[in-house]
Amino acid sequence: MTAGAPLDPKIECMDPEARHELQEQRLRALVDRLLSTDNLQGARLRDSGVTRGTDVRLDEIHLLPTISKQDLWDHYPFGLRIAPQEDIVCVHGSSGTGGRPTLIPYTANDVEIWATVMARALKGAGATTSSIVHNAYGYGLFTGGLGVHHGGLKLGATVIPMSGGMTERQVRLIEDLRPDVLCCTPSYALRLAEDLGENSLQVGIFGAEPWTDEMRLEIQQRLDIRALDIYGLSEIIGPGVACESLDSEGLLNIAEDHFYPETEDGELIFTTLTKTGMPLLRYRTGDVATLHEPAGQRTLRRMSKLKGRKDDMLVIRGVNVFPTEIEAVVLDLASPHYLIVEDRRTTTAQLHVAVESTEDVKRQLTSKLKERLGITCQVHVLELGKLPRTEVGKAQRLARWTQGQAPIDGLT
C-alpha cells in the first residue's frame, strides 16, 4: 500500500489561485447551462437577476438561490434534468418520503467524474493497482456499491463486488481472497469484526452513515486496520465527494474541482461544477459539518466528519442533541450496538438510550450522558444480542415514539 499519495497531483496539489480560476470558469459555464433551460434552477436564476454566466463570481456564489431535496421531490422524477434523455446512461437514487425516492440521472461524463473522484479516494487511502478491494456496500439504486466499484476499476485495483448481507460468505471470502481494503458502512464493519479473526485487511473506507471518532477507534481495535471516513450523497455524485486520506489528519479532502463546498448555519451546501445530467447549483444537503483549510501535500479544502443531519437533531426539553454526541459517550463505556429513542408519547419529551451491557455501566452511562448533554437520559440495559445487528445497509440508531406507538421489546 502507498502512503496516501494523490492520484493526480496536478489537480489535487494545484495552486489555490489557479483552482479558484478553474472553479469560477466552471461555475459560469454551469450557470449558462442552467439558464438555457426552462426548469426550476434556470427560472430561479433569472428571477434573481442573473442573465448569463459572466454575471456571477465565485466569491459571490452565496448570493445565488439554493436547491433543496424538497425541490427534487416536487419535480419527481427528472424535472431538474438538463441533459437529453438519450445522453442518460444510468439512474441512481436514495429513499424518500411516502415511498418516493430521490432519483438522479447520470450521463457518461457524470459516471467518469464519479469514477475519478472515487479512484482518488481509494488511492489516498493507500490502495494501489495491486490492491484487492472487498466492497460490502449495497449495489443497486443506492450509490455506495457502484461508486466504490467504478473507482476501483478506474484505479486498476481488483474489486470483489460482495454487496451487503450474507455475512458468513463475506467472512469466508475475506479469509480466502485476502483483500487489503474493506469498504462498507461503519456499523457493518463492526458486525464483520464479530466473526472475523486474524485477517489481511489494512485499511477500511467507511461511510453512508454518521459515525464518531470513538467508533473509529472501536473498528481499528477490533479489525486491526486504519479506518477512514468517506462522504457523498447521490444528489451530488455518490461517495467520493470527500474522503480522508492516510495523511489528511482526520479530515476529509473535498474534490472541490468538481464539487464546490460552502456552509450556512453549519449545513453543507454543494455546487456540482462539472456534472451534465442533473447538475445542482447550491444544493442544501441537510448534513452538518465544518470546512477547513488544506494541509499537507494536497491543496484541497477539507471537511470534518459529519456531526449529524439537521433533521436528526433532537430537541429535548429545550436542549439540542445530535445522536453522534450520545454515541461518543456510549462507545466509551459499552457495546457498539445501541439505540436512541426520542419519546414524545407525553407532553414532556424524554430521551432513552438502550445498550447491551451491565447495571454498573448503566449507572456510569446515566452520569456521563447528563454531564455531556446537560439533560437526564433514561438508560436501559438489555441482554447481549437483543439489539439488531446490521446485515444490510445502515444501522438503526434512532427511533422516535409518538402517541399510540408501542415501545421496543425491553424498553418501557
mmCIF file of C-alpha atoms in Angstrom:
data_model
loop_
_atom_site.group_PDB
_atom_site.id
_atom_site.type_symbol
_atom_site.label_atom_id
_atom_site.label_comp_id
_atom_site.label_asym_id
_atom_site.label_seq_id
_atom_site.Cartn_x
_atom_site.Cartn_y
_atom_site.Cartn_z
ATOM 1 C CA MET A 1 0.000 0.000 0.000
ATOM 2 C CA THR A 2 1.074 3.605 -0.594
ATOM 3 C CA ALA A 3 1.206 6.399 1.960
ATOM 4 C CA GLY A 4 -1.924 8.131 0.714
ATOM 5 C CA ALA A 5 -0.325 9.787 -2.308
ATOM 6 C CA PRO A 6 -2.537 11.882 -4.630
ATOM 7 C CA LEU A 7 -3.930 10.154 -7.706
ATOM 8 C CA ASP A 8 -3.497 13.298 -9.806
ATOM 9 C CA PRO A 9 -1.023 15.778 -8.246
ATOM 10 C CA LYS A 10 -1.691 18.368 -10.983
ATOM 11 C CA ILE A 11 -5.261 18.657 -9.714
ATOM 12 C CA GLU A 12 -5.083 17.663 -6.046
ATOM 13 C CA CYS A 13 -1.959 19.787 -5.441
ATOM 14 C CA MET A 14 -2.950 22.675 -7.744
ATOM 15 C CA ASP A 15 -2.102 26.232 -6.765
ATOM 16 C CA PRO A 16 -5.180 27.534 -4.881
ATOM 17 C CA GLU A 17 -5.438 30.674 -7.035
ATOM 18 C CA ALA A 18 -5.371 28.584 -10.200
ATOM 19 C CA ARG A 19 -8.057 26.307 -8.749
ATOM 20 C CA HIS A 20 -10.167 29.349 -7.881
ATOM 21 C CA GLU A 21 -9.985 30.471 -11.524
ATOM 22 C CA LEU A 22 -10.906 26.969 -12.727
ATOM 23 C CA GLN A 23 -13.848 26.788 -10.316
ATOM 24 C CA GLU A 24 -15.110 30.214 -11.427
ATOM 25 C CA GLN A 25 -14.905 29.209 -15.099
ATOM 26 C CA ARG A 26 -16.838 26.040 -14.347
ATOM 27 C CA LEU A 27 -19.409 27.909 -12.254
ATOM 28 C CA ARG A 28 -20.084 30.371 -15.068
ATOM 29 C CA ALA A 29 -20.419 27.522 -17.579
ATOM 30 C CA LEU A 30 -22.872 25.798 -15.204
ATOM 31 C CA VAL A 31 -24.964 28.966 -14.861
ATOM 32 C CA ASP A 32 -25.110 29.321 -18.654
ATOM 33 C CA ARG A 33 -26.268 25.696 -18.976
ATOM 34 C CA LEU A 34 -28.987 26.198 -16.376
ATOM 35 C CA LEU A 35 -30.170 29.468 -17.933
ATOM 36 C CA SER A 36 -30.561 27.709 -21.280
ATOM 37 C CA THR A 37 -33.336 25.554 -19.769
ATOM 38 C CA ASP A 38 -36.836 26.338 -18.575
ATOM 39 C CA ASN A 39 -36.565 24.202 -15.431
ATOM 40 C CA LEU A 40 -36.658 25.366 -11.819
ATOM 41 C CA GLN A 41 -32.989 26.279 -11.453
ATOM 42 C CA GLY A 42 -32.894 28.382 -14.606
ATOM 43 C CA ALA A 43 -36.078 30.184 -13.552
ATOM 44 C CA ARG A 44 -34.721 30.960 -10.092
ATOM 45 C CA LEU A 45 -31.510 32.344 -11.557
ATOM 46 C CA ARG A 46 -33.458 34.624 -13.886
ATOM 47 C CA ASP A 47 -35.687 35.729 -11.014
ATOM 48 C CA SER A 48 -32.575 36.676 -9.038
ATOM 49 C CA GLY A 49 -31.382 38.897 -11.890
ATOM 50 C CA VAL A 50 -28.779 36.583 -13.435
ATOM 51 C CA THR A 51 -28.888 36.637 -17.249
ATOM 52 C CA ARG A 52 -25.571 34.986 -18.179
ATOM 53 C CA GLY A 53 -22.681 33.151 -16.565
ATOM 54 C CA THR A 54 -20.402 36.175 -16.578
ATOM 55 C CA ASP A 55 -22.868 37.855 -14.184
ATOM 56 C CA VAL A 56 -21.620 35.621 -11.360
ATOM 57 C CA ARG A 57 -18.369 35.436 -9.440
ATOM 58 C CA LEU A 58 -17.255 32.565 -7.250
ATOM 59 C CA ASP A 59 -16.805 34.949 -4.319
ATOM 60 C CA GLU A 60 -20.492 35.895 -4.636
ATOM 61 C CA ILE A 61 -21.914 32.387 -5.039
ATOM 62 C CA HIS A 62 -23.617 32.741 -1.646
ATOM 63 C CA LEU A 63 -25.954 35.318 -3.231
ATOM 64 C CA LEU A 64 -27.377 32.766 -5.685
ATOM 65 C CA PRO A 65 -30.562 30.740 -4.944
ATOM 66 C CA THR A 66 -30.344 27.296 -3.373
ATOM 67 C CA ILE A 67 -31.941 23.938 -4.196
ATOM 68 C CA SER A 68 -33.316 21.508 -1.591
ATOM 69 C CA LYS A 69 -34.351 17.871 -1.504
ATOM 70 C CA GLN A 70 -37.955 19.032 -1.385
ATOM 71 C CA ASP A 71 -37.424 20.656 -4.791
ATOM 72 C CA LEU A 72 -36.256 17.298 -6.154
ATOM 73 C CA TRP A 73 -39.328 15.573 -4.728
ATOM 74 C CA ASP A 74 -41.624 18.284 -6.074
ATOM 75 C CA HIS A 75 -40.196 17.760 -9.573
ATOM 76 C CA TYR A 76 -40.041 13.959 -9.448
ATOM 77 C CA PRO A 77 -38.743 12.038 -11.285
ATOM 78 C CA PHE A 78 -36.429 14.085 -13.529
ATOM 79 C CA GLY A 79 -37.768 17.632 -13.542
ATOM 80 C CA LEU A 80 -34.309 19.109 -12.887
ATOM 81 C CA ARG A 81 -32.535 17.086 -15.561
ATOM 82 C CA ILE A 82 -30.944 19.233 -18.271
ATOM 83 C CA ALA A 83 -29.279 16.578 -20.469
ATOM 84 C CA PRO A 84 -31.412 14.962 -23.197
ATOM 85 C CA GLN A 85 -32.771 11.517 -22.403
ATOM 86 C CA GLU A 86 -30.523 9.859 -24.991
ATOM 87 C CA ASP A 87 -27.451 11.037 -23.041
ATOM 88 C CA ILE A 88 -28.566 9.385 -19.774
ATOM 89 C CA VAL A 89 -26.703 6.110 -19.193
ATOM 90 C CA CYS A 90 -27.893 5.176 -15.682
ATOM 91 C CA VAL A 91 -30.062 6.299 -12.783
ATOM 92 C CA HIS A 92 -29.286 6.176 -9.060
ATOM 93 C CA GLY A 93 -31.131 7.460 -6.056
ATOM 94 C CA SER A 94 -31.956 7.358 -2.397
ATOM 95 C CA SER A 95 -35.077 6.741 -0.357
ATOM 96 C CA GLY A 96 -37.631 9.491 0.021
ATOM 97 C CA THR A 97 -40.949 10.165 1.724
ATOM 98 C CA GLY A 98 -44.025 8.072 1.048
ATOM 99 C CA GLY A 99 -42.043 5.525 -0.948
ATOM 100 C CA ARG A 100 -40.962 8.146 -3.493
ATOM 101 C CA PRO A 101 -37.173 8.038 -3.990
ATOM 102 C CA THR A 102 -34.860 10.854 -4.974
ATOM 103 C CA LEU A 103 -33.725 9.870 -8.473
ATOM 104 C CA ILE A 104 -30.568 11.182 -10.131
ATOM 105 C CA PRO A 105 -29.873 10.677 -13.873
ATOM 106 C CA TYR A 106 -26.211 10.250 -14.864
ATOM 107 C CA THR A 107 -24.536 10.889 -18.211
ATOM 108 C CA ALA A 108 -21.364 9.076 -19.257
ATOM 109 C CA ASN A 109 -19.499 12.252 -18.251
ATOM 110 C CA ASP A 110 -21.004 12.047 -14.755
ATOM 111 C CA VAL A 111 -20.014 8.392 -14.344
ATOM 112 C CA GLU A 112 -16.464 9.262 -15.420
ATOM 113 C CA ILE A 113 -16.303 12.059 -12.809
ATOM 114 C CA TRP A 114 -17.616 9.638 -10.193
ATOM 115 C CA ALA A 115 -15.023 7.004 -11.093
ATOM 116 C CA THR A 116 -12.263 9.605 -10.947
ATOM 117 C CA VAL A 117 -13.105 11.015 -7.516
ATOM 118 C CA MET A 118 -13.590 7.504 -6.112
ATOM 119 C CA ALA A 119 -10.240 6.418 -7.536
ATOM 120 C CA ARG A 120 -8.739 9.446 -5.767
ATOM 121 C CA ALA A 121 -10.360 8.325 -2.521
ATOM 122 C CA LEU A 122 -9.028 4.790 -2.820
ATOM 123 C CA LYS A 123 -5.530 5.951 -3.767
ATOM 124 C CA GLY A 124 -5.491 8.396 -0.854
ATOM 125 C CA ALA A 125 -6.387 5.505 1.450
ATOM 126 C CA GLY A 126 -3.317 3.638 0.241
ATOM 127 C CA ALA A 127 -4.867 1.404 -2.420
ATOM 128 C CA THR A 128 -2.789 0.543 -5.490
ATOM 129 C CA THR A 129 -3.188 -1.453 -8.695
ATOM 130 C CA SER A 130 -2.140 -4.481 -6.628
ATOM 131 C CA SER A 131 -4.906 -3.973 -4.061
ATOM 132 C CA ILE A 132 -7.913 -6.228 -3.574
ATOM 133 C CA VAL A 133 -10.960 -4.191 -2.528
ATOM 134 C CA HIS A 134 -13.673 -6.069 -0.627
ATOM 135 C CA ASN A 135 -16.765 -3.994 -1.415
ATOM 136 C CA ALA A 136 -19.621 -4.684 1.005
ATOM 137 C CA TYR A 137 -21.658 -1.575 0.221
ATOM 138 C CA GLY A 138 -25.031 -2.347 -1.327
ATOM 139 C CA TYR A 139 -25.360 -2.406 -5.113
ATOM 140 C CA GLY A 140 -28.446 -1.044 -6.880
ATOM 141 C CA LEU A 141 -30.109 2.367 -6.782
ATOM 142 C CA PHE A 142 -28.035 3.165 -3.681
ATOM 143 C CA THR A 143 -24.770 4.707 -4.880
ATOM 144 C CA GLY A 144 -22.414 3.123 -2.351
ATOM 145 C CA GLY A 145 -21.550 -0.171 -4.013
ATOM 146 C CA LEU A 146 -21.232 1.019 -7.580
ATOM 147 C CA GLY A 147 -19.328 4.136 -6.546
ATOM 148 C CA VAL A 148 -16.564 2.050 -4.986
ATOM 149 C CA HIS A 149 -16.782 -0.339 -7.952
ATOM 150 C CA HIS A 150 -16.273 2.429 -10.531
ATOM 151 C CA GLY A 151 -13.391 3.893 -8.537
ATOM 152 C CA GLY A 152 -11.664 0.573 -8.020
ATOM 153 C CA LEU A 153 -11.794 -0.222 -11.730
ATOM 154 C CA LYS A 154 -10.540 3.281 -12.594
ATOM 155 C CA LEU A 155 -7.611 2.835 -10.219
ATOM 156 C CA GLY A 156 -6.844 -0.613 -11.631
ATOM 157 C CA ALA A 157 -7.388 -2.482 -8.374
ATOM 158 C CA THR A 158 -9.215 -5.824 -8.061
ATOM 159 C CA VAL A 159 -12.770 -5.295 -6.805
ATOM 160 C CA ILE A 160 -14.757 -8.023 -5.038
ATOM 161 C CA PRO A 161 -18.413 -6.928 -5.594
ATOM 162 C CA MET A 162 -19.919 -8.557 -2.486
ATOM 163 C CA SER A 163 -22.692 -6.029 -1.833
ATOM 164 C CA GLY A 164 -24.381 -6.147 1.590
ATOM 165 C CA GLY A 165 -25.564 -9.064 3.712
ATOM 166 C CA MET A 166 -24.572 -12.739 3.650
ATOM 167 C CA THR A 167 -22.120 -12.156 6.486
ATOM 168 C CA GLU A 168 -20.922 -15.770 6.608
ATOM 169 C CA ARG A 169 -19.961 -15.613 2.925
ATOM 170 C CA GLN A 170 -18.356 -12.183 3.394
ATOM 171 C CA VAL A 171 -16.135 -13.578 6.144
ATOM 172 C CA ARG A 172 -15.218 -16.635 4.069
ATOM 173 C CA LEU A 173 -14.145 -14.543 1.068
ATOM 174 C CA ILE A 174 -12.126 -12.145 3.218
ATOM 175 C CA GLU A 175 -10.313 -15.160 4.624
ATOM 176 C CA ASP A 176 -9.837 -16.806 1.203
ATOM 177 C CA LEU A 177 -9.104 -13.843 -1.103
ATOM 178 C CA ARG A 178 -7.096 -11.820 1.435
ATOM 179 C CA PRO A 179 -8.178 -8.274 0.474
ATOM 180 C CA ASP A 180 -6.267 -5.306 1.863
ATOM 181 C CA VAL A 181 -9.127 -2.760 1.551
ATOM 182 C CA LEU A 182 -12.599 -3.042 3.121
ATOM 183 C CA CYS A 183 -15.447 -0.764 2.012
ATOM 184 C CA CYS A 184 -18.788 -0.818 3.883
ATOM 185 C CA THR A 185 -20.792 1.097 6.478
ATOM 186 C CA PRO A 186 -19.014 1.500 9.829
ATOM 187 C CA SER A 187 -21.790 -0.376 11.610
ATOM 188 C CA TYR A 188 -21.358 -3.329 9.246
ATOM 189 C CA ALA A 189 -17.601 -3.257 9.803
ATOM 190 C CA LEU A 190 -18.328 -3.894 13.483
ATOM 191 C CA ARG A 191 -20.672 -6.715 12.500
ATOM 192 C CA LEU A 192 -17.909 -8.324 10.422
ATOM 193 C CA ALA A 193 -15.490 -7.877 13.312
ATOM 194 C CA GLU A 194 -17.651 -10.175 15.444
ATOM 195 C CA ASP A 195 -16.904 -13.118 13.113
ATOM 196 C CA LEU A 196 -13.520 -12.230 11.600
ATOM 197 C CA GLY A 197 -10.352 -13.477 13.215
ATOM 198 C CA GLU A 198 -6.872 -12.516 12.089
ATOM 199 C CA ASN A 199 -7.129 -11.148 8.561
ATOM 200 C CA SER A 200 -5.283 -9.421 5.722
ATOM 201 C CA LEU A 201 -7.155 -6.095 5.847
ATOM 202 C CA GLN A 202 -5.038 -2.959 6.195
ATOM 203 C CA VAL A 203 -7.475 -0.105 5.667
ATOM 204 C CA GLY A 204 -11.229 0.456 5.666
ATOM 205 C CA ILE A 205 -13.202 3.193 3.906
ATOM 206 C CA PHE A 206 -16.446 3.621 5.811
ATOM 207 C CA GLY A 207 -19.398 5.928 5.192
ATOM 208 C CA ALA A 208 -23.131 6.214 4.352
ATOM 209 C CA GLU A 209 -23.964 6.996 7.998
ATOM 210 C CA PRO A 210 -22.598 9.466 10.568
ATOM 211 C CA TRP A 211 -20.022 7.895 12.881
ATOM 212 C CA THR A 212 -17.768 9.192 15.587
ATOM 213 C CA ASP A 213 -14.054 9.042 16.334
ATOM 214 C CA GLU A 214 -14.962 6.721 19.208
ATOM 215 C CA MET A 215 -16.448 4.271 16.700
ATOM 216 C CA ARG A 216 -13.329 4.693 14.555
ATOM 217 C CA LEU A 217 -11.172 3.536 17.482
ATOM 218 C CA GLU A 218 -13.519 0.611 18.120
ATOM 219 C CA ILE A 219 -13.251 -0.542 14.488
ATOM 220 C CA GLN A 220 -9.490 -0.077 14.387
ATOM 221 C CA GLN A 221 -9.005 -2.107 17.562
ATOM 222 C CA ARG A 222 -11.339 -4.916 16.551
ATOM 223 C CA LEU A 223 -10.147 -5.314 12.945
ATOM 224 C CA ASP A 224 -6.548 -4.077 13.411
ATOM 225 C CA ILE A 225 -6.855 -1.705 10.442
ATOM 226 C CA ARG A 226 -6.758 2.013 9.684
ATOM 227 C CA ALA A 227 -10.364 3.282 9.493
ATOM 228 C CA LEU A 228 -11.046 6.236 7.166
ATOM 229 C CA ASP A 229 -14.235 8.219 6.555
ATOM 230 C CA ILE A 230 -15.812 8.873 3.160
ATOM 231 C CA TYR A 231 -18.636 11.282 2.347
ATOM 232 C CA GLY A 232 -21.037 11.581 -0.532
ATOM 233 C CA LEU A 233 -24.672 11.756 -1.494
ATOM 234 C CA SER A 234 -26.450 10.651 -4.630
ATOM 235 C CA GLU A 235 -27.747 14.136 -5.410
ATOM 236 C CA ILE A 236 -24.161 15.369 -5.853
ATOM 237 C CA ILE A 237 -22.485 12.236 -7.307
ATOM 238 C CA GLY A 238 -22.463 9.464 -4.678
ATOM 239 C CA PRO A 239 -19.497 8.511 -2.468
ATOM 240 C CA GLY A 240 -16.302 10.351 -3.348
ATOM 241 C CA VAL A 241 -17.416 13.944 -2.778
ATOM 242 C CA ALA A 242 -14.867 13.921 0.052
ATOM 243 C CA CYS A 243 -12.690 11.280 1.688
ATOM 244 C CA GLU A 244 -9.993 11.003 4.306
ATOM 245 C CA SER A 245 -6.524 10.058 3.140
ATOM 246 C CA LEU A 246 -3.864 8.424 5.265
ATOM 247 C CA ASP A 247 -2.235 11.832 5.733
ATOM 248 C CA SER A 248 -5.260 14.170 5.993
ATOM 249 C CA GLU A 249 -5.176 14.426 9.804
ATOM 250 C CA GLY A 250 -8.668 13.063 10.416
ATOM 251 C CA LEU A 251 -10.386 15.447 7.976
ATOM 252 C CA LEU A 252 -11.825 14.629 4.535
ATOM 253 C CA ASN A 253 -10.273 16.023 1.354
ATOM 254 C CA ILE A 254 -13.025 17.567 -0.802
ATOM 255 C CA ALA A 255 -12.922 17.005 -4.574
ATOM 256 C CA GLU A 256 -13.577 20.719 -4.912
ATOM 257 C CA ASP A 257 -12.544 20.964 -8.561
ATOM 258 C CA HIS A 258 -15.857 19.155 -9.207
ATOM 259 C CA PHE A 259 -17.940 19.961 -6.096
ATOM 260 C CA TYR A 260 -17.724 23.475 -4.676
ATOM 261 C CA PRO A 261 -18.402 23.481 -0.898
ATOM 262 C CA GLU A 262 -19.999 26.075 1.362
ATOM 263 C CA THR A 263 -21.557 26.035 4.804
ATOM 264 C CA GLU A 264 -24.510 28.058 6.011
ATOM 265 C CA ASP A 265 -25.596 27.829 9.653
ATOM 266 C CA GLY A 266 -23.465 24.688 9.880
ATOM 267 C CA GLU A 267 -25.181 22.997 6.909
ATOM 268 C CA LEU A 268 -23.096 21.775 3.981
ATOM 269 C CA ILE A 269 -24.018 23.207 0.579
ATOM 270 C CA PHE A 270 -22.511 21.826 -2.642
ATOM 271 C CA THR A 271 -22.477 23.008 -6.250
ATOM 272 C CA THR A 272 -21.746 20.385 -8.927
ATOM 273 C CA LEU A 273 -19.389 22.310 -11.190
ATOM 274 C CA THR A 274 -18.922 19.643 -13.874
ATOM 275 C CA LYS A 275 -21.958 17.332 -13.864
ATOM 276 C CA THR A 276 -24.066 17.361 -17.040
ATOM 277 C CA GLY A 277 -27.056 15.090 -16.348
ATOM 278 C CA MET A 278 -28.696 16.879 -13.447
ATOM 279 C CA PRO A 279 -26.244 19.476 -12.132
ATOM 280 C CA LEU A 280 -27.234 21.263 -8.945
ATOM 281 C CA LEU A 281 -26.381 24.837 -8.011
ATOM 282 C CA ARG A 282 -26.037 25.360 -4.239
ATOM 283 C CA TYR A 283 -27.722 22.153 -3.079
ATOM 284 C CA ARG A 284 -28.594 22.165 0.630
ATOM 285 C CA THR A 285 -27.503 18.732 1.852
ATOM 286 C CA GLY A 286 -29.030 18.783 5.346
ATOM 287 C CA ASP A 287 -25.665 17.484 6.644
ATOM 288 C CA VAL A 288 -23.890 19.331 9.443
ATOM 289 C CA ALA A 289 -20.089 19.696 9.283
ATOM 290 C CA THR A 290 -17.334 22.300 9.207
ATOM 291 C CA LEU A 291 -14.932 23.318 6.423
ATOM 292 C CA HIS A 292 -11.170 23.512 6.961
ATOM 293 C CA GLU A 293 -8.146 24.793 5.102
ATOM 294 C CA PRO A 294 -5.798 22.409 3.262
ATOM 295 C CA ALA A 295 -2.856 20.695 4.959
ATOM 296 C CA GLY A 296 -0.005 18.518 3.761
ATOM 297 C CA GLN A 297 0.707 17.927 0.090
ATOM 298 C CA ARG A 298 -2.879 18.410 -1.103
ATOM 299 C CA THR A 299 -4.221 21.941 -1.581
ATOM 300 C CA LEU A 300 -7.852 20.805 -1.464
ATOM 301 C CA ARG A 301 -10.023 22.170 1.297
ATOM 302 C CA ARG A 302 -11.105 19.635 3.868
ATOM 303 C CA MET A 303 -14.261 18.975 5.866
ATOM 304 C CA SER A 304 -14.873 17.472 9.265
ATOM 305 C CA LYS A 305 -16.630 14.214 9.908
ATOM 306 C CA LEU A 306 -20.376 14.763 9.907
ATOM 307 C CA LYS A 307 -21.776 15.907 13.196
ATOM 308 C CA GLY A 308 -25.176 14.675 12.016
ATOM 309 C CA ARG A 309 -28.124 15.774 9.925
ATOM 310 C CA LYS A 310 -30.234 18.829 10.622
ATOM 311 C CA ASP A 311 -33.367 16.670 10.609
ATOM 312 C CA ASP A 312 -31.759 14.182 13.070
ATOM 313 C CA MET A 313 -31.141 16.832 15.681
ATOM 314 C CA LEU A 314 -33.260 16.162 18.756
ATOM 315 C CA VAL A 315 -34.697 18.953 20.877
ATOM 316 C CA ILE A 316 -35.216 17.532 24.361
ATOM 317 C CA ARG A 317 -36.590 19.949 26.957
ATOM 318 C CA GLY A 318 -35.035 22.866 25.079
ATOM 319 C CA VAL A 319 -31.611 21.234 24.581
ATOM 320 C CA ASN A 320 -30.306 20.449 21.085
ATOM 321 C CA VAL A 321 -28.802 16.945 20.897
ATOM 322 C CA PHE A 322 -27.163 15.170 17.966
ATOM 323 C CA PRO A 323 -27.130 11.337 18.111
ATOM 324 C CA THR A 324 -23.362 11.376 17.499
ATOM 325 C CA GLU A 325 -22.890 13.105 20.875
ATOM 326 C CA ILE A 326 -24.627 10.169 22.561
ATOM 327 C CA GLU A 327 -22.614 7.640 20.551
ATOM 328 C CA ALA A 328 -19.368 9.211 21.740
ATOM 329 C CA VAL A 329 -20.335 8.502 25.362
ATOM 330 C CA VAL A 330 -21.830 5.053 24.726
ATOM 331 C CA LEU A 331 -18.798 3.696 22.879
ATOM 332 C CA ASP A 332 -16.510 4.790 25.674
ATOM 333 C CA LEU A 333 -18.359 2.578 28.158
ATOM 334 C CA ALA A 334 -20.490 -0.051 26.397
ATOM 335 C CA SER A 335 -21.121 -2.182 23.315
ATOM 336 C CA PRO A 336 -21.194 -0.533 19.859
ATOM 337 C CA HIS A 337 -24.753 -1.826 19.491
ATOM 338 C CA TYR A 338 -27.118 0.803 20.863
ATOM 339 C CA LEU A 339 -30.443 2.515 20.175
ATOM 340 C CA ILE A 340 -31.506 6.098 20.906
ATOM 341 C CA VAL A 341 -35.230 6.737 21.384
ATOM 342 C CA GLU A 342 -36.923 10.126 21.323
ATOM 343 C CA ASP A 343 -40.099 9.538 23.308
ATOM 344 C CA ARG A 344 -42.896 12.054 22.648
ATOM 345 C CA ARG A 345 -45.805 9.964 23.912
ATOM 346 C CA THR A 346 -46.382 12.557 26.619
ATOM 347 C CA THR A 347 -46.230 16.346 26.632
ATOM 348 C CA THR A 348 -42.669 16.303 28.014
ATOM 349 C CA ALA A 349 -40.163 14.688 25.635
ATOM 350 C CA GLN A 350 -37.899 12.010 27.099
ATOM 351 C CA LEU A 351 -34.660 10.579 25.771
ATOM 352 C CA HIS A 352 -33.965 6.834 26.110
ATOM 353 C CA VAL A 353 -30.685 5.065 25.369
ATOM 354 C CA ALA A 354 -30.654 1.263 25.137
ATOM 355 C CA VAL A 355 -27.353 -0.647 25.311
ATOM 356 C CA GLU A 356 -26.181 -4.215 25.721
ATOM 357 C CA SER A 357 -24.196 -4.059 28.954
ATOM 358 C CA THR A 358 -24.386 -4.353 32.749
ATOM 359 C CA GLU A 359 -26.168 -2.497 35.550
ATOM 360 C CA ASP A 360 -22.861 -0.994 36.638
ATOM 361 C CA VAL A 361 -22.359 0.507 33.188
ATOM 362 C CA LYS A 362 -25.953 1.778 33.304
ATOM 363 C CA ARG A 363 -25.096 3.979 36.270
ATOM 364 C CA GLN A 364 -21.929 5.276 34.618
ATOM 365 C CA LEU A 365 -23.728 5.983 31.331
ATOM 366 C CA THR A 366 -26.533 7.864 33.067
ATOM 367 C CA SER A 367 -23.994 10.081 34.786
ATOM 368 C CA LYS A 368 -21.748 10.634 31.747
ATOM 369 C CA LEU A 369 -24.669 11.404 29.415
ATOM 370 C CA LYS A 370 -26.037 14.001 31.812
ATOM 371 C CA GLU A 371 -22.583 15.546 32.067
ATOM 372 C CA ARG A 372 -22.160 15.627 28.253
ATOM 373 C CA LEU A 373 -25.690 16.672 27.227
ATOM 374 C CA GLY A 374 -26.917 18.644 30.225
ATOM 375 C CA ILE A 375 -30.117 16.574 30.476
ATOM 376 C CA THR A 376 -31.061 13.263 32.081
ATOM 377 C CA CYS A 377 -31.445 10.230 29.791
ATOM 378 C CA GLN A 378 -33.267 7.026 30.656
ATOM 379 C CA VAL A 379 -30.632 4.303 30.165
ATOM 380 C CA HIS A 380 -31.827 0.739 29.541
ATOM 381 C CA VAL A 381 -29.567 -2.310 29.755
ATOM 382 C CA LEU A 382 -30.514 -5.234 27.509
ATOM 383 C CA GLU A 383 -29.063 -8.712 27.183
ATOM 384 C CA LEU A 384 -26.373 -9.396 24.591
ATOM 385 C CA GLY A 385 -27.934 -9.850 21.159
ATOM 386 C CA LYS A 386 -31.213 -8.073 21.945
ATOM 387 C CA LEU A 387 -30.459 -5.062 19.756
ATOM 388 C CA PRO A 388 -30.487 -5.692 15.994
ATOM 389 C CA ARG A 389 -27.211 -6.265 14.119
ATOM 390 C CA THR A 390 -26.675 -4.627 10.754
ATOM 391 C CA GLU A 391 -26.704 -7.173 7.927
ATOM 392 C CA VAL A 392 -27.651 -4.886 5.040
ATOM 393 C CA GLY A 393 -27.419 -1.111 4.683
ATOM 394 C CA LYS A 394 -27.342 1.350 7.536
ATOM 395 C CA ALA A 395 -27.797 0.573 11.212
ATOM 396 C CA GLN A 396 -30.895 1.803 13.001
ATOM 397 C CA ARG A 397 -29.529 4.093 15.683
ATOM 398 C CA LEU A 398 -32.519 6.365 16.263
ATOM 399 C CA ALA A 399 -36.221 5.708 16.868
ATOM 400 C CA ARG A 400 -38.990 8.202 17.531
ATOM 401 C CA TRP A 401 -42.048 7.268 19.582
ATOM 402 C CA THR A 402 -45.258 9.242 19.296
ATOM 403 C CA GLN A 403 -48.671 8.769 20.868
ATOM 404 C CA GLY A 404 -50.041 5.289 20.307
ATOM 405 C CA GLN A 405 -46.784 3.670 19.221
ATOM 406 C CA ALA A 406 -45.694 0.504 21.021
ATOM 407 C CA PRO A 407 -42.251 0.610 22.626
ATOM 408 C CA ILE A 408 -39.457 -1.721 21.521
ATOM 409 C CA ASP A 409 -39.190 -5.035 23.398
ATOM 410 C CA GLY A 410 -37.243 -4.496 26.608
ATOM 411 C CA LEU A 411 -37.925 -0.755 26.815
ATOM 412 C CA THR A 412 -40.839 0.888 28.574
#
